[in-house]
mmCIF file of N, CA and C in Angstrom:
data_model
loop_
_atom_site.group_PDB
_atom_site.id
_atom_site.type_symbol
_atom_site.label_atom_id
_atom_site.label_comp_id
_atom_site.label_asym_id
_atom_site.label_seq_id
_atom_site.Cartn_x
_atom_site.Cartn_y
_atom_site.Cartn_z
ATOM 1 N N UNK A 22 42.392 12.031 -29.069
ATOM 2 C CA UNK A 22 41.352 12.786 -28.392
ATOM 3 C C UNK A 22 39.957 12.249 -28.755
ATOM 4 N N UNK A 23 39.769 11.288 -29.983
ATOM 5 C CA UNK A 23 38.697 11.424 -30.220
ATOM 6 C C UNK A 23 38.911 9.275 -30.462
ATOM 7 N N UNK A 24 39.552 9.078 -29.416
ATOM 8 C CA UNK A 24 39.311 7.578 -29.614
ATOM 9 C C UNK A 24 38.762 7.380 -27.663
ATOM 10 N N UNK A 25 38.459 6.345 -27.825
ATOM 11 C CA UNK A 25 37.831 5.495 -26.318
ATOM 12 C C UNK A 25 39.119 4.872 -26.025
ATOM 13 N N UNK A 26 39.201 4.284 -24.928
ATOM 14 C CA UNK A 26 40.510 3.776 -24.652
ATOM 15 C C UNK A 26 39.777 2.293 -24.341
ATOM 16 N N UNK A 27 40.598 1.858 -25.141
ATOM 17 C CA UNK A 27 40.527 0.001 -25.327
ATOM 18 C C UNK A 27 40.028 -1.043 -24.235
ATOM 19 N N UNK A 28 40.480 0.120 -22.996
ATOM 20 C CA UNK A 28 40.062 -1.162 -21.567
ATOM 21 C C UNK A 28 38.891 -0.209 -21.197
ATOM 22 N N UNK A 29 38.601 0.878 -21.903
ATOM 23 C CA UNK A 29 37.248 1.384 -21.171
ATOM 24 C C UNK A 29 36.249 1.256 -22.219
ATOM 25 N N UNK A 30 36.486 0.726 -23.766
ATOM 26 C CA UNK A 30 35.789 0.756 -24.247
ATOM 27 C C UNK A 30 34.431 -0.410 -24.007
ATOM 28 N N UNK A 31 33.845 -0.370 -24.633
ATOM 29 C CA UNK A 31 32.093 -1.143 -24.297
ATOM 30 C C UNK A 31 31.467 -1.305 -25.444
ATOM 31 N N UNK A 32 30.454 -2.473 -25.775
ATOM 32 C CA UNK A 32 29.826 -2.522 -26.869
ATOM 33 C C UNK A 32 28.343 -1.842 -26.360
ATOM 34 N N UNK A 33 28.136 -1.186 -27.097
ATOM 35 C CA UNK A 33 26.486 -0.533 -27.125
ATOM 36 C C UNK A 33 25.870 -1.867 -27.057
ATOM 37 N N UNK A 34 24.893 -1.767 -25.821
ATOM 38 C CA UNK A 34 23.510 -2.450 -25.850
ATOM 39 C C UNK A 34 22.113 -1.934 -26.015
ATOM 40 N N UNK A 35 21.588 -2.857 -26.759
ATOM 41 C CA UNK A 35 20.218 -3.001 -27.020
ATOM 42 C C UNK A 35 18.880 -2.844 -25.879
ATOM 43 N N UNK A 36 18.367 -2.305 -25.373
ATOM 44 C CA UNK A 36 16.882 -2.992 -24.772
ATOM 45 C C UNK A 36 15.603 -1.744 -25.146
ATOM 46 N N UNK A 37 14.805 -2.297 -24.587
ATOM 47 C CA UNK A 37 13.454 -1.898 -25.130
ATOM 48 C C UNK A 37 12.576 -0.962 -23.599
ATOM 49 N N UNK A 38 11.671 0.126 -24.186
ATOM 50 C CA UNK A 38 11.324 0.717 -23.512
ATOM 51 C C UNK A 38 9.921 0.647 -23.827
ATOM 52 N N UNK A 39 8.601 0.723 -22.989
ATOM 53 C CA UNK A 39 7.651 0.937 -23.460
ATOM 54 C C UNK A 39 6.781 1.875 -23.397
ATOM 55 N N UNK A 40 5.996 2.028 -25.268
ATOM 56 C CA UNK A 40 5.648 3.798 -24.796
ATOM 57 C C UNK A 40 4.055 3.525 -24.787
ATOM 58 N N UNK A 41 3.945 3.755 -23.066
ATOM 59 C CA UNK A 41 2.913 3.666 -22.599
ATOM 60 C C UNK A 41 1.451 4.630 -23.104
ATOM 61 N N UNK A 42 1.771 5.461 -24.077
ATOM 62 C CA UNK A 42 0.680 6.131 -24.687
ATOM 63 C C UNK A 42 0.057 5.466 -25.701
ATOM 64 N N UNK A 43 0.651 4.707 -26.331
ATOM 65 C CA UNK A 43 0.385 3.677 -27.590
ATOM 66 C C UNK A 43 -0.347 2.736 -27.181
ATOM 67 N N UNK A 44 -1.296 2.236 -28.319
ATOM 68 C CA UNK A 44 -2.624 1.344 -28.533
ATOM 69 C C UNK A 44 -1.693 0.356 -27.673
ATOM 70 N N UNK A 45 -1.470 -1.264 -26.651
ATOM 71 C CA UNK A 45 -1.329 -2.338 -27.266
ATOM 72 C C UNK A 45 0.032 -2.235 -26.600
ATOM 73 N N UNK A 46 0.586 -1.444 -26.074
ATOM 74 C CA UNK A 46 2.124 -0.838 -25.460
ATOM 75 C C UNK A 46 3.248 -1.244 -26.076
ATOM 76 N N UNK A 47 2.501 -0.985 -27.404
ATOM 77 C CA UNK A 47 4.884 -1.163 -27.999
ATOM 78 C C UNK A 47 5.797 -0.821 -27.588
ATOM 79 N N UNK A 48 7.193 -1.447 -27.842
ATOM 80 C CA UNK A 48 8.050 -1.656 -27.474
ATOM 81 C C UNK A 48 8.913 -0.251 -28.089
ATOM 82 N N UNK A 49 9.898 0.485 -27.806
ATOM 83 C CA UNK A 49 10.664 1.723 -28.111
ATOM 84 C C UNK A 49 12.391 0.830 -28.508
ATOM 85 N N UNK A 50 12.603 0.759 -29.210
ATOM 86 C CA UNK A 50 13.796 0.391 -29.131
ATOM 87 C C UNK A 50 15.328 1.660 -28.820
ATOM 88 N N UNK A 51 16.053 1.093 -27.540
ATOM 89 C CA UNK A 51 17.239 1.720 -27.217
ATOM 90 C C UNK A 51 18.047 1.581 -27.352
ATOM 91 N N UNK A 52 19.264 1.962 -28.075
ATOM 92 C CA UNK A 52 20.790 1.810 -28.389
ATOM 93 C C UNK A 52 21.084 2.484 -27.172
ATOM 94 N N UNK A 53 21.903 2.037 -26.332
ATOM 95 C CA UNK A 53 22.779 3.013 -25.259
ATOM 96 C C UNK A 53 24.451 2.556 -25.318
ATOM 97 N N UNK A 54 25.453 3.688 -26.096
ATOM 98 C CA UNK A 54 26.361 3.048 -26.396
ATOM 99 C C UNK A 54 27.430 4.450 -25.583
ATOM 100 N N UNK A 55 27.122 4.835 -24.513
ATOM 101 C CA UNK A 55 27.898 5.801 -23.656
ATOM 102 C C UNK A 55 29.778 5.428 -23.619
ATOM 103 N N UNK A 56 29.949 3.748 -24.220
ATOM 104 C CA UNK A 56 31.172 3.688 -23.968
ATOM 105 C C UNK A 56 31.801 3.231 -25.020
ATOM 106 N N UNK A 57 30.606 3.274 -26.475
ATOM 107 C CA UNK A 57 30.962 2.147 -27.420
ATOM 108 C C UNK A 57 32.214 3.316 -28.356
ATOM 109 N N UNK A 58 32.987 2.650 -29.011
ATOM 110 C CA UNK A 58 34.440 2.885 -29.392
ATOM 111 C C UNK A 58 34.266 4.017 -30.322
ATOM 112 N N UNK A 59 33.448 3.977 -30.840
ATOM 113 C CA UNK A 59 32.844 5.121 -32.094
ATOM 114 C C UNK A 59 32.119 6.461 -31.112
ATOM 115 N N UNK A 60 31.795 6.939 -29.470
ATOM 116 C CA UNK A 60 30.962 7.738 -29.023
ATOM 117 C C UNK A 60 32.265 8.925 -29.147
ATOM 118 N N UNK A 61 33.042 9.454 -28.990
ATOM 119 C CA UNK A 61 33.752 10.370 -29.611
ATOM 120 C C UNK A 61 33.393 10.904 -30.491
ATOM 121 N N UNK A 62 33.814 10.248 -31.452
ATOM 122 C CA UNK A 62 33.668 10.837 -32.926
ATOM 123 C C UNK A 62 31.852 11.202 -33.409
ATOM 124 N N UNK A 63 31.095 10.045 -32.574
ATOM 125 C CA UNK A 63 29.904 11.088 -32.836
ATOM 126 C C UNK A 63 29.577 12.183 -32.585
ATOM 127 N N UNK A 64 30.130 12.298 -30.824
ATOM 128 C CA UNK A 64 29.515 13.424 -30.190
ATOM 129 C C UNK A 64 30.329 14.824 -30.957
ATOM 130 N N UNK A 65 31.794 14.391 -31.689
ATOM 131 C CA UNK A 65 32.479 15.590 -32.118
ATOM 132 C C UNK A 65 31.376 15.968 -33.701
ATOM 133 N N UNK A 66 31.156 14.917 -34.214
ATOM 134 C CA UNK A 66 30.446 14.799 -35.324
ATOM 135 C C UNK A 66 29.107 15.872 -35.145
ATOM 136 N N UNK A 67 28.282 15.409 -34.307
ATOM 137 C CA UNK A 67 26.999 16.064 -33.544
ATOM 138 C C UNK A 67 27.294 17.329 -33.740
ATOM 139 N N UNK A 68 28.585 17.370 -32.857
ATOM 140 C CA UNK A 68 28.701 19.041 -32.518
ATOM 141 C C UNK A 68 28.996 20.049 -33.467
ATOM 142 N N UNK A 69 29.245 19.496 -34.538
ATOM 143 C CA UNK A 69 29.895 20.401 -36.132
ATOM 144 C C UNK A 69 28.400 20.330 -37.018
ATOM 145 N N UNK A 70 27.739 19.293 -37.168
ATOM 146 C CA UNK A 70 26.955 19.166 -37.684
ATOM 147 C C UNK A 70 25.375 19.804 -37.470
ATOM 148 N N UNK A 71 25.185 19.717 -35.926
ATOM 149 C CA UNK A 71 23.971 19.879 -35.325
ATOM 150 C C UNK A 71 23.538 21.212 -35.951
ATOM 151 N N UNK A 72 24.201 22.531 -35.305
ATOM 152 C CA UNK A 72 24.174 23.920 -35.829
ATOM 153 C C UNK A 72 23.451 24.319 -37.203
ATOM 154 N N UNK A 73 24.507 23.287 -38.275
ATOM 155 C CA UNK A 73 24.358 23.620 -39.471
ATOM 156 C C UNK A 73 22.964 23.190 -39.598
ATOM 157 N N UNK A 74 22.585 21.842 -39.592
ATOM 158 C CA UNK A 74 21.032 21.121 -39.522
ATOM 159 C C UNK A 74 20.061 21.698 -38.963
ATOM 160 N N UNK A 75 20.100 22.699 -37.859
ATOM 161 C CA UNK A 75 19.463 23.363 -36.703
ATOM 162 C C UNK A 75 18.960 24.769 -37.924
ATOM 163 N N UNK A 76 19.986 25.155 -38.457
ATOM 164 C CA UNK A 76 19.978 26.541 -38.779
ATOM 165 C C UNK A 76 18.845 25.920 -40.248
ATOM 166 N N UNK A 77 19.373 25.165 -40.925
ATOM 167 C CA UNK A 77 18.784 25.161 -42.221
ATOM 168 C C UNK A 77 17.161 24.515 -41.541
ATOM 169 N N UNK A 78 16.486 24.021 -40.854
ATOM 170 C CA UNK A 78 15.699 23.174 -40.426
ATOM 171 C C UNK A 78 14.637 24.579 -39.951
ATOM 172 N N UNK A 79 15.318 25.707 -39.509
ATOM 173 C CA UNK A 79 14.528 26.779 -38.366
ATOM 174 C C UNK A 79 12.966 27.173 -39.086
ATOM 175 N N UNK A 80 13.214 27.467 -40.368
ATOM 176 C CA UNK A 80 11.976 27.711 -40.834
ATOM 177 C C UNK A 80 10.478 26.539 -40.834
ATOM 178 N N UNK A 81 11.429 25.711 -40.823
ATOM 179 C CA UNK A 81 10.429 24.020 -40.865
ATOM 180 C C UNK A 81 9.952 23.970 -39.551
ATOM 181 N N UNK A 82 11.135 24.189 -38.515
ATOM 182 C CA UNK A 82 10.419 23.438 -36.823
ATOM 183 C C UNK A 82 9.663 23.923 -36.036
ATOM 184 N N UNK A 83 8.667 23.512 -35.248
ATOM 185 C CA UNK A 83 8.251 24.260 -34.211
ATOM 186 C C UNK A 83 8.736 23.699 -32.932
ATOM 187 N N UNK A 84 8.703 24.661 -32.135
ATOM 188 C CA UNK A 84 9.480 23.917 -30.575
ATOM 189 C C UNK A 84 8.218 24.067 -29.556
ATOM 190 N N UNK A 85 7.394 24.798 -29.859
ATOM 191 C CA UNK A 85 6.156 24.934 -29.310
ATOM 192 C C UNK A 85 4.632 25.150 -29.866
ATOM 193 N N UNK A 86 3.874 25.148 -28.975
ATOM 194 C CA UNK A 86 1.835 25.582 -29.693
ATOM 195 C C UNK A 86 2.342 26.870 -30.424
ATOM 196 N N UNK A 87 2.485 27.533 -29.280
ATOM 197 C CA UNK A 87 2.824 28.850 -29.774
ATOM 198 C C UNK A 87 3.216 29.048 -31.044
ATOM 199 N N UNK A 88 4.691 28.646 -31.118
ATOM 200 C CA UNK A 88 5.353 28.278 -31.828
ATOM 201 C C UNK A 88 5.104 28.523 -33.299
ATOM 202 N N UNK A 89 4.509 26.966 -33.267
ATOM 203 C CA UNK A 89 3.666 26.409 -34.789
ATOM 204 C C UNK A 89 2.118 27.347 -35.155
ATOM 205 N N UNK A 90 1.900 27.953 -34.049
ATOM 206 C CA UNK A 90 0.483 28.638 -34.400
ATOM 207 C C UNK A 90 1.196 30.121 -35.327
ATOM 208 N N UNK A 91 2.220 30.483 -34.595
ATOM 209 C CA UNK A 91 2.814 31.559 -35.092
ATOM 210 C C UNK A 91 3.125 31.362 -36.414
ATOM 211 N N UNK A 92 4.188 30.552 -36.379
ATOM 212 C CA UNK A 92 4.167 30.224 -38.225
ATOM 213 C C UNK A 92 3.428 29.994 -39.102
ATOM 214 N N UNK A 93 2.516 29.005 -38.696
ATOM 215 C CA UNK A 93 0.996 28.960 -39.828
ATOM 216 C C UNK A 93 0.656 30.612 -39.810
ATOM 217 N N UNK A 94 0.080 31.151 -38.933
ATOM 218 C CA UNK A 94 -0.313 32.561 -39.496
ATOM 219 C C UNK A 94 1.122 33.271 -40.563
ATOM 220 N N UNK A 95 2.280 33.166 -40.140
ATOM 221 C CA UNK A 95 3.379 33.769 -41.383
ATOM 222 C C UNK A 95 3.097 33.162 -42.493
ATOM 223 N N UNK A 96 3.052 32.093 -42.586
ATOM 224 C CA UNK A 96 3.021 31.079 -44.099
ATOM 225 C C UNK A 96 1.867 31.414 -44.614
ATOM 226 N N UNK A 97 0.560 31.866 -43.540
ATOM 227 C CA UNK A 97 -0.295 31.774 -44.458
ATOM 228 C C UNK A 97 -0.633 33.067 -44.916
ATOM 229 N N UNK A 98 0.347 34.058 -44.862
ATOM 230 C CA UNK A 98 -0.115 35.285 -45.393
ATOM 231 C C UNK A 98 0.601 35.375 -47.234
ATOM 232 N N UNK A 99 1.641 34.143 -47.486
ATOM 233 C CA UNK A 99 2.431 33.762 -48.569
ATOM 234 C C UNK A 99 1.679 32.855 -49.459
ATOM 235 N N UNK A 100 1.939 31.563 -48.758
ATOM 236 C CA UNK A 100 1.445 30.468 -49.428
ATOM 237 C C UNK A 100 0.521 29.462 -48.658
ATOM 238 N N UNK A 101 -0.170 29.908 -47.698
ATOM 239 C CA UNK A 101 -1.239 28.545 -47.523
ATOM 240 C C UNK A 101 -2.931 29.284 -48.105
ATOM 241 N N UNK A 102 -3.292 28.037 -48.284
ATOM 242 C CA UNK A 102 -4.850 28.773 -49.141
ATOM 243 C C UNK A 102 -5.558 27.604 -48.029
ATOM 244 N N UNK A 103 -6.764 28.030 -48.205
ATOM 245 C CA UNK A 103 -7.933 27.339 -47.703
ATOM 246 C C UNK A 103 -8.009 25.998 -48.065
ATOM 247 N N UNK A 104 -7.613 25.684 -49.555
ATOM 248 C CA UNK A 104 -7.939 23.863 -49.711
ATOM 249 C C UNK A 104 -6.081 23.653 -49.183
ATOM 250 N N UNK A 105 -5.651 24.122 -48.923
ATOM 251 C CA UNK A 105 -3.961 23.557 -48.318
ATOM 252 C C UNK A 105 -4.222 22.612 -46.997
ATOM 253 N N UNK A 106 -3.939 21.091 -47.795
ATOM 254 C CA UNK A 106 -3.924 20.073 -46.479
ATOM 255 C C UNK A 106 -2.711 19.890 -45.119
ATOM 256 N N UNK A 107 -3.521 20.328 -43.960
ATOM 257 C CA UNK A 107 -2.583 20.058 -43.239
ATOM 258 C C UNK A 107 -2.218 18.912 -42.461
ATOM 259 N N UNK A 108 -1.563 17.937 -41.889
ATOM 260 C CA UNK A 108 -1.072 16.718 -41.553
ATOM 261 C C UNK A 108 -0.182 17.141 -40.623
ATOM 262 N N UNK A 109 -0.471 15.984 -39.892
ATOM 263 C CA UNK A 109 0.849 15.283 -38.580
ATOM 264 C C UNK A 109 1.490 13.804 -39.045
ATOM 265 N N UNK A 110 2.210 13.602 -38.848
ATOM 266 C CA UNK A 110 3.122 12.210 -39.375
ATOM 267 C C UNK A 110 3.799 11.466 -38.192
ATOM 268 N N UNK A 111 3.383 10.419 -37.486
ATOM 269 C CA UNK A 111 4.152 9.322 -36.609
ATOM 270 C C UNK A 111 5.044 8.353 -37.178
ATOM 271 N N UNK A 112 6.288 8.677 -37.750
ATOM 272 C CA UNK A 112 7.493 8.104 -38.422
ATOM 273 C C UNK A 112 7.571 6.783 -37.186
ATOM 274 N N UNK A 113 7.604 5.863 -37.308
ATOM 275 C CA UNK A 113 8.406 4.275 -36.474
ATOM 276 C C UNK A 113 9.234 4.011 -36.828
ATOM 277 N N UNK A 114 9.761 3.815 -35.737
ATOM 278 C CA UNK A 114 11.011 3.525 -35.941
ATOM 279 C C UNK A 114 12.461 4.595 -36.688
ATOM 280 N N UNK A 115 12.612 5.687 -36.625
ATOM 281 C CA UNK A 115 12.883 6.506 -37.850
ATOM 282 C C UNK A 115 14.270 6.123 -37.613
ATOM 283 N N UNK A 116 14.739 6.126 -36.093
ATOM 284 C CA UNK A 116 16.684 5.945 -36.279
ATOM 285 C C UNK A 116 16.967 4.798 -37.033
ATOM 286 N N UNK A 117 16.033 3.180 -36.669
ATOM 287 C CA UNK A 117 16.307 2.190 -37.036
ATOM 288 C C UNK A 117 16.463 1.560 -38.469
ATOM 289 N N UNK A 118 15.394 2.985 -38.610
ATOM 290 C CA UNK A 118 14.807 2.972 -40.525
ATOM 291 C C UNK A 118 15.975 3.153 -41.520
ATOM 292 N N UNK A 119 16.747 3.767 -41.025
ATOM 293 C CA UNK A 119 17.573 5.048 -42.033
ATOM 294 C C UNK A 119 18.913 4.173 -42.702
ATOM 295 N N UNK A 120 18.846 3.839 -43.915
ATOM 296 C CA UNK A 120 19.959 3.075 -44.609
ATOM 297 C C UNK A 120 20.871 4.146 -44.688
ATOM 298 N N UNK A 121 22.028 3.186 -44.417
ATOM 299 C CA UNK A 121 23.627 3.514 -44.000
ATOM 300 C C UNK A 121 23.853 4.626 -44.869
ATOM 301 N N UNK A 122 23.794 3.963 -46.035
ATOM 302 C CA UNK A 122 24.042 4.669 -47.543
ATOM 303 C C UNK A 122 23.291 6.284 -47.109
ATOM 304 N N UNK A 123 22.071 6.005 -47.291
ATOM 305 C CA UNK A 123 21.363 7.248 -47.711
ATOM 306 C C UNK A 123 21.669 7.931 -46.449
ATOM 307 N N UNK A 124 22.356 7.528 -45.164
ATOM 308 C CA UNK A 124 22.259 8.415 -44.003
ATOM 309 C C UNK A 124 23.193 9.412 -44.261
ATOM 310 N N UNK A 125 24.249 8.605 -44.889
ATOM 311 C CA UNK A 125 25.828 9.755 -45.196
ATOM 312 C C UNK A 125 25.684 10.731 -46.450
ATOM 313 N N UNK A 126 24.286 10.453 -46.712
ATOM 314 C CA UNK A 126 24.383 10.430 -48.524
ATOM 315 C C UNK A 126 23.558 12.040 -48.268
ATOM 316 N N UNK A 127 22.460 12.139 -47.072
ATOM 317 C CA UNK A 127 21.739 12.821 -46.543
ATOM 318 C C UNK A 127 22.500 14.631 -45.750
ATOM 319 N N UNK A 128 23.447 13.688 -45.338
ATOM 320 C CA UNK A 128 25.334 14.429 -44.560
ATOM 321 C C UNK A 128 25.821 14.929 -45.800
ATOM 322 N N UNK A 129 26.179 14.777 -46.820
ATOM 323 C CA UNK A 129 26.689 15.386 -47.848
ATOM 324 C C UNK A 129 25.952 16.206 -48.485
ATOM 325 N N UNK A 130 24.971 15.709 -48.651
ATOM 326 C CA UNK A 130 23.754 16.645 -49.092
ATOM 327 C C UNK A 130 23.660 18.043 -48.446
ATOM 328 N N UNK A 131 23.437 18.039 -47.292
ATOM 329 C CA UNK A 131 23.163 19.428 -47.191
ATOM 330 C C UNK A 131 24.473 20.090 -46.885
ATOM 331 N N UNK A 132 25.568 19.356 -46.390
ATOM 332 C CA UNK A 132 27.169 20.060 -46.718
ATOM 333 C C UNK A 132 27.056 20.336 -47.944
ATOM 334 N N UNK A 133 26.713 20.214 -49.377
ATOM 335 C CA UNK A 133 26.496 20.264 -50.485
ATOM 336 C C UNK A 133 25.811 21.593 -50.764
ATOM 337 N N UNK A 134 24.433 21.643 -50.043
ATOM 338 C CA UNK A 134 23.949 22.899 -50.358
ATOM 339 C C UNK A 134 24.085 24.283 -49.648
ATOM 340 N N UNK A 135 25.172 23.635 -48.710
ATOM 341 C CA UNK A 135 25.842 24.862 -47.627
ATOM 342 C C UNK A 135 26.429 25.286 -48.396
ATOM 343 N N UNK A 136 27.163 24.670 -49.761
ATOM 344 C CA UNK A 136 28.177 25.196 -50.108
ATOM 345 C C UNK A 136 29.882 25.004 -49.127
ATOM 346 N N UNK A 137 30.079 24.480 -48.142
ATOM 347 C CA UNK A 137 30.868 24.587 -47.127
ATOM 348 C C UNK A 137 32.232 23.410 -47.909
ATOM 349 N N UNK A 138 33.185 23.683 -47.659
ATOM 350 C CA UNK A 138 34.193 23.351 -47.832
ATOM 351 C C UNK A 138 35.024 22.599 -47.311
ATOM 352 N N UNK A 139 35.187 23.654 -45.252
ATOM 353 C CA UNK A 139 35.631 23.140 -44.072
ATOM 354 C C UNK A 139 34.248 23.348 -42.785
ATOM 355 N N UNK A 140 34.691 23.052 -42.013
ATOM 356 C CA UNK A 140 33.734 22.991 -40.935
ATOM 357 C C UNK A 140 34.568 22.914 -39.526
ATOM 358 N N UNK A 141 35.088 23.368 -39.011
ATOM 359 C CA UNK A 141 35.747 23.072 -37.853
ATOM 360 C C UNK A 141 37.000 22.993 -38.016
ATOM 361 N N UNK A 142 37.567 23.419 -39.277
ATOM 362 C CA UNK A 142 38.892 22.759 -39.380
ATOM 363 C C UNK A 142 39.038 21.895 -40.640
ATOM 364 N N UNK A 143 38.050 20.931 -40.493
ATOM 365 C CA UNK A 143 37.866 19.729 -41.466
ATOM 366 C C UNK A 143 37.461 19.791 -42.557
ATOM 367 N N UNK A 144 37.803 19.203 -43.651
ATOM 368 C CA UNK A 144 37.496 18.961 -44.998
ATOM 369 C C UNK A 144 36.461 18.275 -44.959
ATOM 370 N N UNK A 145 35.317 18.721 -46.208
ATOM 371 C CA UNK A 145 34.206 18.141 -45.730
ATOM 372 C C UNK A 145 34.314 16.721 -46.315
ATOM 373 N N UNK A 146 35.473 16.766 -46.858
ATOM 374 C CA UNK A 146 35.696 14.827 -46.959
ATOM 375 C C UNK A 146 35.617 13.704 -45.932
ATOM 376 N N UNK A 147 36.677 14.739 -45.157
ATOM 377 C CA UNK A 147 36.599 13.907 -43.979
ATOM 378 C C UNK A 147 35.488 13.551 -42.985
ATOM 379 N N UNK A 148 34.603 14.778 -42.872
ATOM 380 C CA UNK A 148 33.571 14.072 -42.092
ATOM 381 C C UNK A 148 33.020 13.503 -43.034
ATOM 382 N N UNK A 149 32.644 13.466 -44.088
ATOM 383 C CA UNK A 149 31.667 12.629 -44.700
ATOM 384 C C UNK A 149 32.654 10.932 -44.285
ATOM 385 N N UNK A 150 33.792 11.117 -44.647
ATOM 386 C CA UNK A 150 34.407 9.784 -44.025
ATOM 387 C C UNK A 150 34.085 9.381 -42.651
ATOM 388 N N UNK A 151 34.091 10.714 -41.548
ATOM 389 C CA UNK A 151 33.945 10.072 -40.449
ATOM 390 C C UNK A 151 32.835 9.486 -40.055
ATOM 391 N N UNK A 152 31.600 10.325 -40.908
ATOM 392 C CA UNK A 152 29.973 10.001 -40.781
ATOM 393 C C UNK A 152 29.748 8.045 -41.426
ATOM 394 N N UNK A 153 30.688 8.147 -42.404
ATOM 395 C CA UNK A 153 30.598 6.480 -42.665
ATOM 396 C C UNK A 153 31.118 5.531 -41.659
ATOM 397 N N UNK A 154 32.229 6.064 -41.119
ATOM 398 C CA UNK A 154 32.831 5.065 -40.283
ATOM 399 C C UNK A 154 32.028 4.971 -38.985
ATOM 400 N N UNK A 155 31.481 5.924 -38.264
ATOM 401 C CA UNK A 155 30.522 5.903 -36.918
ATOM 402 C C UNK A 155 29.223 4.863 -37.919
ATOM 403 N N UNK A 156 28.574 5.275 -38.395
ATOM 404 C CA UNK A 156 27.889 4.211 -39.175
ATOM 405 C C UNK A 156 28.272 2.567 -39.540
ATOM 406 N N UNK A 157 28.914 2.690 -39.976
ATOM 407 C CA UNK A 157 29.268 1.346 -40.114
ATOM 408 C C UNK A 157 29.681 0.286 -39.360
ATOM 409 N N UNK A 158 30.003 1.298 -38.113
ATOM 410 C CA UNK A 158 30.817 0.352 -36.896
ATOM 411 C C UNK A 158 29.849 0.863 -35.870
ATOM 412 N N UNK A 159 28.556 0.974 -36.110
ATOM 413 C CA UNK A 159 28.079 1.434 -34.907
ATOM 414 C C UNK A 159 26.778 -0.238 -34.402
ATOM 415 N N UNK A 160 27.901 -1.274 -33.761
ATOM 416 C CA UNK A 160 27.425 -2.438 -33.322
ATOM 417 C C UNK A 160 27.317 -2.405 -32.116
ATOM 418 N N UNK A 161 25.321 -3.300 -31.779
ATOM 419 C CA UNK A 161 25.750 -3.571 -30.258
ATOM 420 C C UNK A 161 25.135 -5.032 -30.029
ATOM 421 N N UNK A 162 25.221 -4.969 -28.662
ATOM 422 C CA UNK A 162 24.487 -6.631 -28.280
ATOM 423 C C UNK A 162 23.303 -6.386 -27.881
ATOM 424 N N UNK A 163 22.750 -7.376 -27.902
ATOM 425 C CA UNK A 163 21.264 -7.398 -27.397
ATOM 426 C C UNK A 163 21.043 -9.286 -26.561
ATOM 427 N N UNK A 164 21.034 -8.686 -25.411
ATOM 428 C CA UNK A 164 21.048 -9.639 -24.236
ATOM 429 C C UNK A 164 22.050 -10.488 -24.048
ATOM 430 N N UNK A 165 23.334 -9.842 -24.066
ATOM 431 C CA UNK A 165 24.661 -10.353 -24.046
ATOM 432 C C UNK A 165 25.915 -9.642 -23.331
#
């Protein structure tokens, strides 16, 4: 259920998008791997994982102005003071950035501070296994 089938499988390709808001129009880099042999097991991966990441993340994110205006006024009735610096951060590159190691290492981690055991069924061994193996085999071409 969670393999590609051999004559439909595909290697993920590479190309570039450009983000026309930027100084100088850099380039966006795209993995599109809709058929590559490992998209199963991510998207099952995604789907066990996302929730948990979603839920622990809620206090951190904003999804809107609104949003983030709302929370600064909560936070700041706790812990923000007047000299409290606030910042925005433009991460580059962040998917491309992320070593293998520390990506799975990141996956255990907060399975770690879930406390969680199983997840779907699964031992959290195993996804941490499955999170290495989509990683490790996650190859594509670029102009080929």
């Amino acid at each position: 259920i969670l393999c590609v089938k051999p004559t439909e499988a595909k290697l993920a390709h590479l190309y570039y998008l450009p983000k026309t808001n930027k100084p100088g129009t850099p380039l966006r880099p795209i993995v599109s791997g809709l058929k590559h042999p490992t998209i199963k097991i991510s998207k099952y991966l995604d789907e066990l994982l996302r929730p948990l990441f979603d839920k622990i993340a809620l206090k951190t994110t904003f999804t809107s102005g609104f949003d983030a205006m709302k929370q600064l006024y909560e936070w700041s009735t706790y812990n923000l003071r007047e000299e409290t610096l606030r910042c925005t951060i433009d991460v580059v590159d962040l998917y491309t950035m992320i070593p293998q190691t520390e990506g799975v290492l990141a996956i255990k981690t907060m399975l770690d501070y879930l406390k969680l055991k199983q997840i779907g069924g699964l031992k959290v061994e195993t996804i941490i296994r499955l999170s290495r193996f989509v990683i490790k085999n996650n190859y594509f071409s670029y102009e080929g």
